[in-house]
């Protein structure tokens, strides 16, 4: 029995993806748990398992855009383990075949011969060439493109735009399917020069037409690297760009700033970090305090725990806080669920687990959905101040920055001022001005500052808003 392997549904808002690479060779025998290919979406890159056991036949080459429900391969479930090579055997066979096709190291081609001097041309003007007619088989090519030919819509559009005849091109995709790369290689290959036709009778007085010298070429850089390269923008990076532009276009983003004295929090962490690690098995960091302080500020200013959807204001009554994590695939925002119900140790454990999954590329779609507010820490990269962009559809994002020692004015219990050196951090709150006014935004930020400068309030649970 032949099973059709389709692109799975990975979320309500995701309808397409990018098949970045196949993890197993074509024709190999796979098991239900075998991961077949990597599907890259606008939110996460995930491996897709086979789901069945059998012999694999790939229909869509890697590097192609796919849609949810599209058949990308078939699986012959009637095949037995001995009927087809295992994944390891197929990979070894591919490696041997690649080595056999290129057994010798690359050798530079010999330099081309010097071009011959141009022939003398007649004094009389040459007749104008006849008008260029399209190739005789262009109509048939267009008909073939319109028919049910093994050419994808994207390649068909490219051929029509470039007015190219696909009949003379060699496809490298499955079953000889023509890909975009095949068309690009065809356009980059220079056509063979047509033989020059010399007149039969030469005039008595030949003239020499001026020859325009070729344009000077840019010298190659001394490093030997190309001056410019082009690569396809990863789908996740492209989707992030779309969402950031959408946030700026669809929200009235404003940023307000404040600064926080980190002295008390740093001293508390220094005193208790070893006992905290021994008791809970996770380290005590600053982020858990900021998450709990943010929850308290959202409770004090509930308008920021919502967003505009059409002509309605959606008000959230839960506290799933997103924490931005930098990964090899870009900035991702996994979510700490029910942060208001978790202890500091629970928040730290969730952050450590999500950060580890992000670095290893194991974040699932469920890890990234449903956040009501985001915290981003640019200070780990040395940022002193920035204006973070909203994470749609959320109405607020808190930006943490680097801790710098500065001379500040401090007031003691008697009201006396003095100059002291304190570790200070700038905080930035970007918010949707359609949802909250400046007064509420400043109130939110001052609440966060108060909880961080008096961290015992977080430990005692008195940082929550009324």
GROMACS .gro file of C-alpha atoms in nm:
model
  466
    1UNK     CA    1   0.000   0.000   0.000
    2UNK     CA    2   0.128   0.346  -0.092
    3UNK     CA    3   0.088   0.623   0.166
    4UNK     CA    4   0.096   0.988   0.060
    5UNK     CA    5   0.310   1.196   0.295
    6UNK     CA    6   0.165   1.547   0.324
    7UNK     CA    7   0.293   1.865   0.485
    8UNK     CA    8   0.134   1.856   0.833
    9UNK     CA    9  -0.066   2.131   0.997
   10UNK     CA   10   0.150   2.304   1.255
   11UNK     CA   11  -0.075   2.589   1.366
   12UNK     CA   12  -0.389   2.782   1.280
   13UNK     CA   13  -0.209   3.079   1.126
   14UNK     CA   14   0.049   2.876   0.931
   15UNK     CA   15  -0.050   2.775   0.577
   16UNK     CA   16   0.286   2.737   0.407
   17UNK     CA   17   0.646   2.648   0.478
   18UNK     CA   18   0.987   2.580   0.332
   19UNK     CA   19   1.126   2.229   0.288
   20UNK     CA   20   1.481   2.317   0.386
   21UNK     CA   21   1.642   1.972   0.355
   22UNK     CA   22   1.574   1.600   0.341
   23UNK     CA   23   1.723   1.407   0.631
   24UNK     CA   24   1.708   1.065   0.459
   25UNK     CA   25   1.796   0.965   0.100
   26UNK     CA   26   1.539   0.880  -0.164
   27UNK     CA   27   1.459   0.510  -0.188
   28UNK     CA   28   1.567   0.420   0.164
   29UNK     CA   29   1.365   0.214   0.410
   30UNK     CA   30   1.237   0.425   0.702
   31UNK     CA   31   1.055   0.350   1.025
   32UNK     CA   32   0.760   0.543   1.176
   33UNK     CA   33   0.984   0.743   1.409
   34UNK     CA   34   1.239   0.831   1.137
   35UNK     CA   35   1.264   1.207   1.080
   36UNK     CA   36   1.226   1.260   0.705
   37UNK     CA   37   1.275   1.633   0.643
   38UNK     CA   38   1.300   1.972   0.808
   39UNK     CA   39   1.001   2.203   0.765
   40UNK     CA   40   1.083   2.569   0.820
   41UNK     CA   41   0.788   2.795   0.900
   42UNK     CA   42   0.759   3.156   1.005
   43UNK     CA   43   0.767   3.053   1.372
   44UNK     CA   44   0.976   2.738   1.412
   45UNK     CA   45   1.186   2.483   1.225
   46UNK     CA   46   1.072   2.130   1.297
   47UNK     CA   47   1.162   1.779   1.176
   48UNK     CA   48   0.870   1.583   1.031
   49UNK     CA   49   0.860   1.207   1.111
   50UNK     CA   50   0.748   0.940   0.866
   51UNK     CA   51   0.461   0.806   1.071
   52UNK     CA   52   0.474   0.476   0.883
   53UNK     CA   53   0.734   0.215   0.794
   54UNK     CA   54   0.823   0.153   0.431
   55UNK     CA   55   1.027   0.253   0.127
   56UNK     CA   56   1.050   0.630   0.068
   57UNK     CA   57   1.000   0.798  -0.269
   58UNK     CA   58   1.068   1.175  -0.268
   59UNK     CA   59   0.845   1.394  -0.487
   60UNK     CA   60   0.952   1.748  -0.385
   61UNK     CA   61   1.318   1.846  -0.383
   62UNK     CA   62   1.466   2.025  -0.087
   63UNK     CA   63   1.482   2.403  -0.104
   64UNK     CA   64   1.121   2.435  -0.224
   65UNK     CA   65   0.825   2.627  -0.086
   66UNK     CA   66   0.541   2.397   0.017
   67UNK     CA   67   0.187   2.443   0.149
   68UNK     CA   68   0.003   2.260   0.424
   69UNK     CA   69  -0.151   1.943   0.283
   70UNK     CA   70   0.086   1.920  -0.016
   71UNK     CA   71   0.216   1.570  -0.095
   72UNK     CA   72   0.596   1.578  -0.073
   73UNK     CA   73   0.670   1.204  -0.083
   74UNK     CA   74   0.512   0.861  -0.091
   75UNK     CA   75   0.581   0.559   0.126
   76UNK     CA   76   0.541   0.199   0.011
   77UNK     CA   77   0.428   0.035   0.331
   78UNK     CA   78   0.431  -0.309   0.170
   79UNK     CA   79   0.811  -0.298   0.149
   80UNK     CA   80   1.009  -0.497   0.404
   81UNK     CA   81   1.339  -0.395   0.566
   82UNK     CA   82   1.535  -0.610   0.321
   83UNK     CA   83   1.356  -0.478   0.011
   84UNK     CA   84   1.518  -0.136   0.026
   85UNK     CA   85   1.846  -0.008   0.174
   86UNK     CA   86   1.841   0.135   0.523
   87UNK     CA   87   1.898   0.504   0.575
   88UNK     CA   88   2.263   0.443   0.667
   89UNK     CA   89   2.322   0.223   0.362
   90UNK     CA   90   2.160   0.478   0.129
   91UNK     CA   91   2.371   0.760   0.275
   92UNK     CA   92   2.690   0.557   0.227
   93UNK     CA   93   2.589   0.481  -0.131
   94UNK     CA   94   2.533   0.849  -0.200
   95UNK     CA   95   2.874   0.935  -0.055
   96UNK     CA   96   3.047   0.674  -0.273
   97UNK     CA   97   2.865   0.796  -0.583
   98UNK     CA   98   2.963   1.157  -0.512
   99UNK     CA   99   3.327   1.055  -0.466
  100UNK     CA  100   3.322   0.856  -0.792
  101UNK     CA  101   3.182   1.150  -0.987
  102UNK     CA  102   3.460   1.382  -0.869
  103UNK     CA  103   3.771   1.165  -0.803
  104UNK     CA  104   4.030   1.431  -0.881
  105UNK     CA  105   4.089   1.765  -0.718
  106UNK     CA  106   3.981   2.081  -0.895
  107UNK     CA  107   4.221   2.215  -1.155
  108UNK     CA  108   4.194   2.560  -1.301
  109UNK     CA  109   4.111   2.562  -1.673
  110UNK     CA  110   4.382   2.685  -1.915
  111UNK     CA  111   4.364   3.053  -2.002
  112UNK     CA  112   4.162   3.131  -2.317
  113UNK     CA  113   4.355   3.213  -2.638
  114UNK     CA  114   4.412   3.575  -2.729
  115UNK     CA  115   4.125   3.702  -2.947
  116UNK     CA  116   4.211   3.757  -3.312
  117UNK     CA  117   4.211   4.104  -3.461
  118UNK     CA  118   3.870   4.204  -3.596
  119UNK     CA  119   3.833   4.164  -3.977
  120UNK     CA  120   3.828   4.470  -4.199
  121UNK     CA  121   3.477   4.590  -4.271
  122UNK     CA  122   3.345   4.746  -4.592
  123UNK     CA  123   3.315   5.121  -4.631
  124UNK     CA  124   2.955   5.100  -4.742
  125UNK     CA  125   2.710   5.061  -4.456
  126UNK     CA  126   2.607   4.705  -4.392
  127UNK     CA  127   2.240   4.621  -4.445
  128UNK     CA  128   2.026   4.629  -4.137
  129UNK     CA  129   1.962   4.286  -3.986
  130UNK     CA  130   1.609   4.151  -4.018
  131UNK     CA  131   1.384   4.201  -3.717
  132UNK     CA  132   1.434   3.945  -3.444
  133UNK     CA  133   1.152   3.696  -3.442
  134UNK     CA  134   1.071   3.486  -3.137
  135UNK     CA  135   1.178   3.123  -3.161
  136UNK     CA  136   0.951   2.915  -3.376
  137UNK     CA  137   0.877   2.679  -3.091
  138UNK     CA  138   0.792   2.954  -2.839
  139UNK     CA  139   0.417   2.909  -2.893
  140UNK     CA  140   0.451   2.536  -2.843
  141UNK     CA  141   0.658   2.601  -2.531
  142UNK     CA  142   0.391   2.828  -2.387
  143UNK     CA  143   0.129   2.565  -2.466
  144UNK     CA  144   0.341   2.302  -2.292
  145UNK     CA  145   0.379   2.531  -1.991
  146UNK     CA  146   0.004   2.584  -1.974
  147UNK     CA  147  -0.061   2.210  -2.000
  148UNK     CA  148  -0.009   1.964  -1.716
  149UNK     CA  149   0.369   1.957  -1.761
  150UNK     CA  150   0.603   1.864  -1.475
  151UNK     CA  151   0.689   2.231  -1.412
  152UNK     CA  152   0.591   2.412  -1.093
  153UNK     CA  153   0.393   2.739  -1.114
  154UNK     CA  154   0.689   2.940  -0.987
  155UNK     CA  155   0.922   2.800  -1.257
  156UNK     CA  156   0.650   2.850  -1.520
  157UNK     CA  157   0.620   3.220  -1.429
  158UNK     CA  158   0.998   3.259  -1.443
  159UNK     CA  159   1.015   3.103  -1.791
  160UNK     CA  160   0.736   3.325  -1.921
  161UNK     CA  161   0.893   3.640  -1.777
  162UNK     CA  162   1.233   3.558  -1.928
  163UNK     CA  163   1.072   3.431  -2.255
  164UNK     CA  164   1.275   3.111  -2.240
  165UNK     CA  165   1.207   2.777  -2.408
  166UNK     CA  166   1.224   2.496  -2.150
  167UNK     CA  167   1.264   2.223  -2.412
  168UNK     CA  168   1.640   2.267  -2.423
  169UNK     CA  169   1.691   2.275  -2.048
  170UNK     CA  170   1.790   1.981  -1.829
  171UNK     CA  171   1.595   1.944  -1.505
  172UNK     CA  172   1.775   1.826  -1.193
  173UNK     CA  173   1.469   1.781  -0.973
  174UNK     CA  174   1.288   1.453  -0.903
  175UNK     CA  175   1.186   1.277  -1.228
  176UNK     CA  176   1.375   1.537  -1.426
  177UNK     CA  177   1.162   1.820  -1.289
  178UNK     CA  178   1.280   2.167  -1.387
  179UNK     CA  179   1.374   2.390  -1.089
  180UNK     CA  180   1.448   2.761  -1.049
  181UNK     CA  181   1.817   2.681  -1.015
  182UNK     CA  182   1.810   2.505  -1.356
  183UNK     CA  183   1.660   2.816  -1.519
  184UNK     CA  184   1.914   3.044  -1.349
  185UNK     CA  185   2.203   2.823  -1.461
  186UNK     CA  186   2.067   2.835  -1.816
  187UNK     CA  187   2.051   3.214  -1.814
  188UNK     CA  188   2.403   3.241  -1.670
  189UNK     CA  189   2.555   3.018  -1.944
  190UNK     CA  190   2.673   3.241  -2.234
  191UNK     CA  191   2.527   3.143  -2.575
  192UNK     CA  192   2.762   3.006  -2.838
  193UNK     CA  193   2.881   3.285  -3.070
  194UNK     CA  194   2.738   3.274  -3.419
  195UNK     CA  195   2.994   3.238  -3.704
  196UNK     CA  196   3.083   3.566  -3.866
  197UNK     CA  197   2.970   3.604  -4.229
  198UNK     CA  198   3.220   3.780  -4.457
  199UNK     CA  199   3.110   3.946  -4.782
  200UNK     CA  200   3.208   3.765  -5.101
  201UNK     CA  201   3.342   4.072  -5.277
  202UNK     CA  202   3.552   4.314  -5.080
  203UNK     CA  203   3.555   4.683  -5.174
  204UNK     CA  204   3.867   4.844  -5.314
  205UNK     CA  205   3.913   5.079  -5.017
  206UNK     CA  206   3.837   4.902  -4.685
  207UNK     CA  207   3.792   5.109  -4.374
  208UNK     CA  208   3.854   5.018  -4.013
  209UNK     CA  209   3.572   5.100  -3.769
  210UNK     CA  210   3.677   5.207  -3.421
  211UNK     CA  211   3.666   4.931  -3.163
  212UNK     CA  212   3.541   5.026  -2.818
  213UNK     CA  213   3.775   4.887  -2.552
  214UNK     CA  214   3.611   4.663  -2.293
  215UNK     CA  215   3.512   4.824  -1.966
  216UNK     CA  216   3.769   4.799  -1.693
  217UNK     CA  217   3.684   4.525  -1.447
  218UNK     CA  218   3.693   4.573  -1.073
  219UNK     CA  219   4.007   4.414  -0.933
  220UNK     CA  220   3.949   4.106  -0.722
  221UNK     CA  221   3.993   4.169  -0.350
  222UNK     CA  222   4.326   4.069  -0.202
  223UNK     CA  223   4.158   3.817   0.030
  224UNK     CA  224   4.033   3.611  -0.264
  225UNK     CA  225   3.673   3.621  -0.139
  226UNK     CA  226   3.394   3.733  -0.374
  227UNK     CA  227   3.281   4.093  -0.347
  228UNK     CA  228   2.918   3.993  -0.313
  229UNK     CA  229   2.711   3.682  -0.252
  230UNK     CA  230   2.337   3.618  -0.261
  231UNK     CA  231   2.147   3.359  -0.058
  232UNK     CA  232   1.778   3.293  -0.014
  233UNK     CA  233   1.636   3.468   0.290
  234UNK     CA  234   1.529   3.200   0.541
  235UNK     CA  235   1.153   3.182   0.578
  236UNK     CA  236   1.175   3.252   0.951
  237UNK     CA  237   1.385   3.564   0.891
  238UNK     CA  238   1.147   3.681   0.618
  239UNK     CA  239   0.845   3.626   0.842
  240UNK     CA  240   1.011   3.812   1.131
  241UNK     CA  241   1.067   4.106   0.895
  242UNK     CA  242   0.702   4.097   0.788
  243UNK     CA  243   0.579   4.090   1.147
  244UNK     CA  244   0.804   4.377   1.254
  245UNK     CA  245   0.685   4.591   0.963
  246UNK     CA  246   0.327   4.495   1.043
  247UNK     CA  247   0.377   4.599   1.406
  248UNK     CA  248   0.510   4.939   1.304
  249UNK     CA  249   0.234   4.991   1.048
  250UNK     CA  250  -0.063   4.870   1.256
  251UNK     CA  251   0.020   5.004   1.604
  252UNK     CA  252   0.089   5.348   1.751
  253UNK     CA  253   0.422   5.252   1.911
  254UNK     CA  254   0.569   5.481   2.174
  255UNK     CA  255   0.861   5.414   2.409
  256UNK     CA  256   0.913   5.547   2.761
  257UNK     CA  257   1.232   5.505   2.964
  258UNK     CA  258   1.339   5.477   3.325
  259UNK     CA  259   1.645   5.358   3.514
  260UNK     CA  260   1.676   5.111   3.796
  261UNK     CA  261   1.939   5.075   4.066
  262UNK     CA  262   2.046   4.709   4.064
  263UNK     CA  263   2.242   4.727   4.393
  264UNK     CA  264   1.985   4.555   4.617
  265UNK     CA  265   1.906   4.278   4.366
  266UNK     CA  266   2.273   4.206   4.296
  267UNK     CA  267   2.349   4.189   4.670
  268UNK     CA  268   2.051   3.957   4.734
  269UNK     CA  269   2.156   3.728   4.449
  270UNK     CA  270   2.514   3.717   4.574
  271UNK     CA  271   2.399   3.616   4.924
  272UNK     CA  272   2.156   3.344   4.821
  273UNK     CA  273   2.261   3.206   4.480
  274UNK     CA  274   2.451   2.904   4.619
  275UNK     CA  275   2.173   2.806   4.861
  276UNK     CA  276   1.915   2.862   4.585
  277UNK     CA  277   2.104   2.634   4.344
  278UNK     CA  278   2.142   2.364   4.608
  279UNK     CA  279   1.775   2.379   4.706
  280UNK     CA  280   1.615   2.400   4.360
  281UNK     CA  281   1.873   2.269   4.113
  282UNK     CA  282   1.866   2.586   3.901
  283UNK     CA  283   2.067   2.906   3.914
  284UNK     CA  284   1.925   3.231   4.047
  285UNK     CA  285   1.931   3.496   3.777
  286UNK     CA  286   1.792   3.843   3.725
  287UNK     CA  287   1.531   3.744   3.464
  288UNK     CA  288   1.302   3.564   3.710
  289UNK     CA  289   1.278   3.882   3.921
  290UNK     CA  290   1.193   4.087   3.612
  291UNK     CA  291   0.927   3.832   3.509
  292UNK     CA  292   0.764   3.848   3.853
  293UNK     CA  293   0.794   4.229   3.859
  294UNK     CA  294   0.632   4.244   3.514
  295UNK     CA  295   0.343   4.027   3.632
  296UNK     CA  296   0.288   4.263   3.923
  297UNK     CA  297   0.297   4.563   3.689
  298UNK     CA  298   0.046   4.397   3.453
  299UNK     CA  299  -0.184   4.343   3.750
  300UNK     CA  300  -0.144   4.709   3.848
  301UNK     CA  301  -0.200   4.829   3.488
  302UNK     CA  302  -0.428   4.563   3.336
  303UNK     CA  303  -0.480   4.761   3.014
  304UNK     CA  304  -0.131   4.653   2.901
  305UNK     CA  305  -0.242   4.289   2.933
  306UNK     CA  306  -0.457   4.314   2.621
  307UNK     CA  307  -0.461   4.419   2.258
  308UNK     CA  308  -0.680   4.558   1.984
  309UNK     CA  309  -0.839   4.310   1.744
  310UNK     CA  310  -1.042   4.484   1.477
  311UNK     CA  311  -1.284   4.714   1.659
  312UNK     CA  312  -1.259   4.520   1.985
  313UNK     CA  313  -1.026   4.532   2.284
  314UNK     CA  314  -0.921   4.184   2.392
  315UNK     CA  315  -0.847   4.180   2.766
  316UNK     CA  316  -0.638   3.890   2.899
  317UNK     CA  317  -0.675   3.761   3.253
  318UNK     CA  318  -0.375   3.526   3.251
  319UNK     CA  319  -0.002   3.595   3.262
  320UNK     CA  320   0.195   3.404   2.999
  321UNK     CA  321   0.512   3.610   2.962
  322UNK     CA  322   0.738   3.574   2.659
  323UNK     CA  323   1.115   3.587   2.713
  324UNK     CA  324   1.321   3.666   2.403
  325UNK     CA  325   1.598   3.413   2.334
  326UNK     CA  326   1.871   3.451   2.071
  327UNK     CA  327   1.927   3.136   1.861
  328UNK     CA  328   2.118   3.045   1.545
  329UNK     CA  329   1.790   3.084   1.353
  330UNK     CA  330   1.722   3.432   1.489
  331UNK     CA  331   1.543   3.588   1.783
  332UNK     CA  332   1.266   3.368   1.922
  333UNK     CA  333   1.021   3.435   2.206
  334UNK     CA  334   0.926   3.123   2.403
  335UNK     CA  335   0.659   3.170   2.668
  336UNK     CA  336   0.669   3.112   3.044
  337UNK     CA  337   0.316   2.987   3.119
  338UNK     CA  338   0.118   3.113   3.421
  339UNK     CA  339   0.410   3.317   3.553
  340UNK     CA  340   0.186   3.459   3.827
  341UNK     CA  341   0.140   3.111   3.979
  342UNK     CA  342   0.504   3.006   3.965
  343UNK     CA  343   0.771   3.063   4.227
  344UNK     CA  344   1.107   3.217   4.141
  345UNK     CA  345   1.250   2.866   4.114
  346UNK     CA  346   0.968   2.762   3.879
  347UNK     CA  347   1.025   3.063   3.656
  348UNK     CA  348   1.402   3.003   3.650
  349UNK     CA  349   1.348   2.636   3.560
  350UNK     CA  350   1.116   2.727   3.272
  351UNK     CA  351   1.356   2.991   3.138
  352UNK     CA  352   1.651   2.748   3.152
  353UNK     CA  353   1.451   2.476   2.976
  354UNK     CA  354   1.323   2.708   2.701
  355UNK     CA  355   1.667   2.862   2.643
  356UNK     CA  356   1.819   2.514   2.608
  357UNK     CA  357   1.551   2.408   2.361
  358UNK     CA  358   1.604   2.727   2.163
  359UNK     CA  359   1.980   2.676   2.133
  360UNK     CA  360   1.928   2.314   2.023
  361UNK     CA  361   1.653   2.401   1.775
  362UNK     CA  362   1.389   2.199   1.964
  363UNK     CA  363   1.135   2.472   2.036
  364UNK     CA  364   0.786   2.362   1.939
  365UNK     CA  365   0.503   2.579   1.815
  366UNK     CA  366   0.332   2.546   2.152
  367UNK     CA  367   0.643   2.693   2.321
  368UNK     CA  368   0.607   3.010   2.114
  369UNK     CA  369   0.234   3.082   2.110
  370UNK     CA  370   0.002   3.260   2.348
  371UNK     CA  371   0.224   3.519   2.517
  372UNK     CA  372   0.055   3.836   2.646
  373UNK     CA  373   0.370   4.043   2.709
  374UNK     CA  374   0.738   4.017   2.611
  375UNK     CA  375   1.066   4.084   2.792
  376UNK     CA  376   1.381   4.132   2.584
  377UNK     CA  377   1.729   4.154   2.736
  378UNK     CA  378   1.960   4.333   2.494
  379UNK     CA  379   2.204   4.393   2.778
  380UNK     CA  380   2.354   4.045   2.738
  381UNK     CA  381   2.494   4.169   2.404
  382UNK     CA  382   2.619   4.497   2.547
  383UNK     CA  383   2.325   4.721   2.453
  384UNK     CA  384   2.301   5.032   2.672
  385UNK     CA  385   1.971   5.166   2.537
  386UNK     CA  386   1.721   5.068   2.268
  387UNK     CA  387   1.357   5.102   2.166
  388UNK     CA  388   1.215   4.749   2.134
  389UNK     CA  389   0.943   4.675   1.878
  390UNK     CA  390   0.614   4.518   1.981
  391UNK     CA  391   0.558   4.147   1.931
  392UNK     CA  392   0.215   4.143   1.758
  393UNK     CA  393  -0.058   4.135   1.870
  394UNK     CA  394   0.077   4.229   2.215
  395UNK     CA  395   0.053   4.586   2.340
  396UNK     CA  396   0.375   4.603   2.541
  397UNK     CA  397   0.738   4.490   2.551
  398UNK     CA  398   0.995   4.559   2.824
  399UNK     CA  399   1.356   4.609   2.718
  400UNK     CA  400   1.637   4.538   2.965
  401UNK     CA  401   1.986   4.670   2.898
  402UNK     CA  402   2.342   4.653   3.021
  403UNK     CA  403   2.433   4.720   3.384
  404UNK     CA  404   2.676   5.010   3.407
  405UNK     CA  405   2.830   5.167   3.715
  406UNK     CA  406   2.749   5.538   3.725
  407UNK     CA  407   2.770   5.823   3.972
  408UNK     CA  408   2.417   5.896   4.092
  409UNK     CA  409   2.253   6.107   4.362
  410UNK     CA  410   2.116   5.894   4.649
  411UNK     CA  411   1.902   6.012   4.936
  412UNK     CA  412   1.938   5.855   5.281
  413UNK     CA  413   1.669   5.800   5.544
  414UNK     CA  414   1.722   6.152   5.680
  415UNK     CA  415   1.665   6.310   5.341
  416UNK     CA  416   2.032   6.392   5.289
  417UNK     CA  417   2.168   6.367   4.934
  418UNK     CA  418   2.508   6.228   4.840
  419UNK     CA  419   2.695   6.105   4.535
  420UNK     CA  420   2.747   5.730   4.509
  421UNK     CA  421   2.859   5.483   4.245
  422UNK     CA  422   2.576   5.240   4.170
  423UNK     CA  423   2.518   4.965   3.910
  424UNK     CA  424   2.241   5.116   3.696
  425UNK     CA  425   2.029   4.972   3.415
  426UNK     CA  426   1.810   5.156   3.167
  427UNK     CA  427   1.464   5.007   3.113
  428UNK     CA  428   1.254   5.079   2.804
  429UNK     CA  429   0.883   5.010   2.770
  430UNK     CA  430   0.742   5.020   2.418
  431UNK     CA  431   0.364   5.019   2.414
  432UNK     CA  432   0.066   5.062   2.185
  433UNK     CA  433  -0.063   5.413   2.250
  434UNK     CA  434  -0.405   5.310   2.120
  435UNK     CA  435  -0.444   5.078   2.421
  436UNK     CA  436  -0.282   5.274   2.704
  437UNK     CA  437  -0.195   5.637   2.766
  438UNK     CA  438   0.142   5.769   2.873
  439UNK     CA  439   0.037   5.788   3.239
  440UNK     CA  440  -0.043   5.415   3.249
  441UNK     CA  441   0.281   5.330   3.070
  442UNK     CA  442   0.490   5.533   3.316
  443UNK     CA  443   0.299   5.376   3.608
  444UNK     CA  444   0.380   5.030   3.472
  445UNK     CA  445   0.750   5.107   3.439
  446UNK     CA  446   0.773   5.265   3.787
  447UNK     CA  447   0.608   4.955   3.934
  448UNK     CA  448   0.878   4.736   3.775
  449UNK     CA  449   1.151   4.967   3.905
  450UNK     CA  450   1.007   4.959   4.257
  451UNK     CA  451   1.001   4.578   4.266
  452UNK     CA  452   1.358   4.546   4.138
  453UNK     CA  453   1.503   4.806   4.373
  454UNK     CA  454   1.325   4.634   4.666
  455UNK     CA  455   1.356   4.267   4.565
  456UNK     CA  456   1.232   4.138   4.902
  457UNK     CA  457   0.885   4.236   4.778
  458UNK     CA  458   0.923   3.973   4.505
  459UNK     CA  459   1.031   3.710   4.758
  460UNK     CA  460   0.744   3.792   4.992
  461UNK     CA  461   0.487   3.805   4.712
  462UNK     CA  462   0.393   4.168   4.782
  463UNK     CA  463   0.503   4.295   4.439
  464UNK     CA  464   0.169   4.209   4.278
  465UNK     CA  465  -0.051   4.499   4.180
  466UNK     CA  466  -0.381   4.571   4.345
   0.00000   0.00000   0.00000
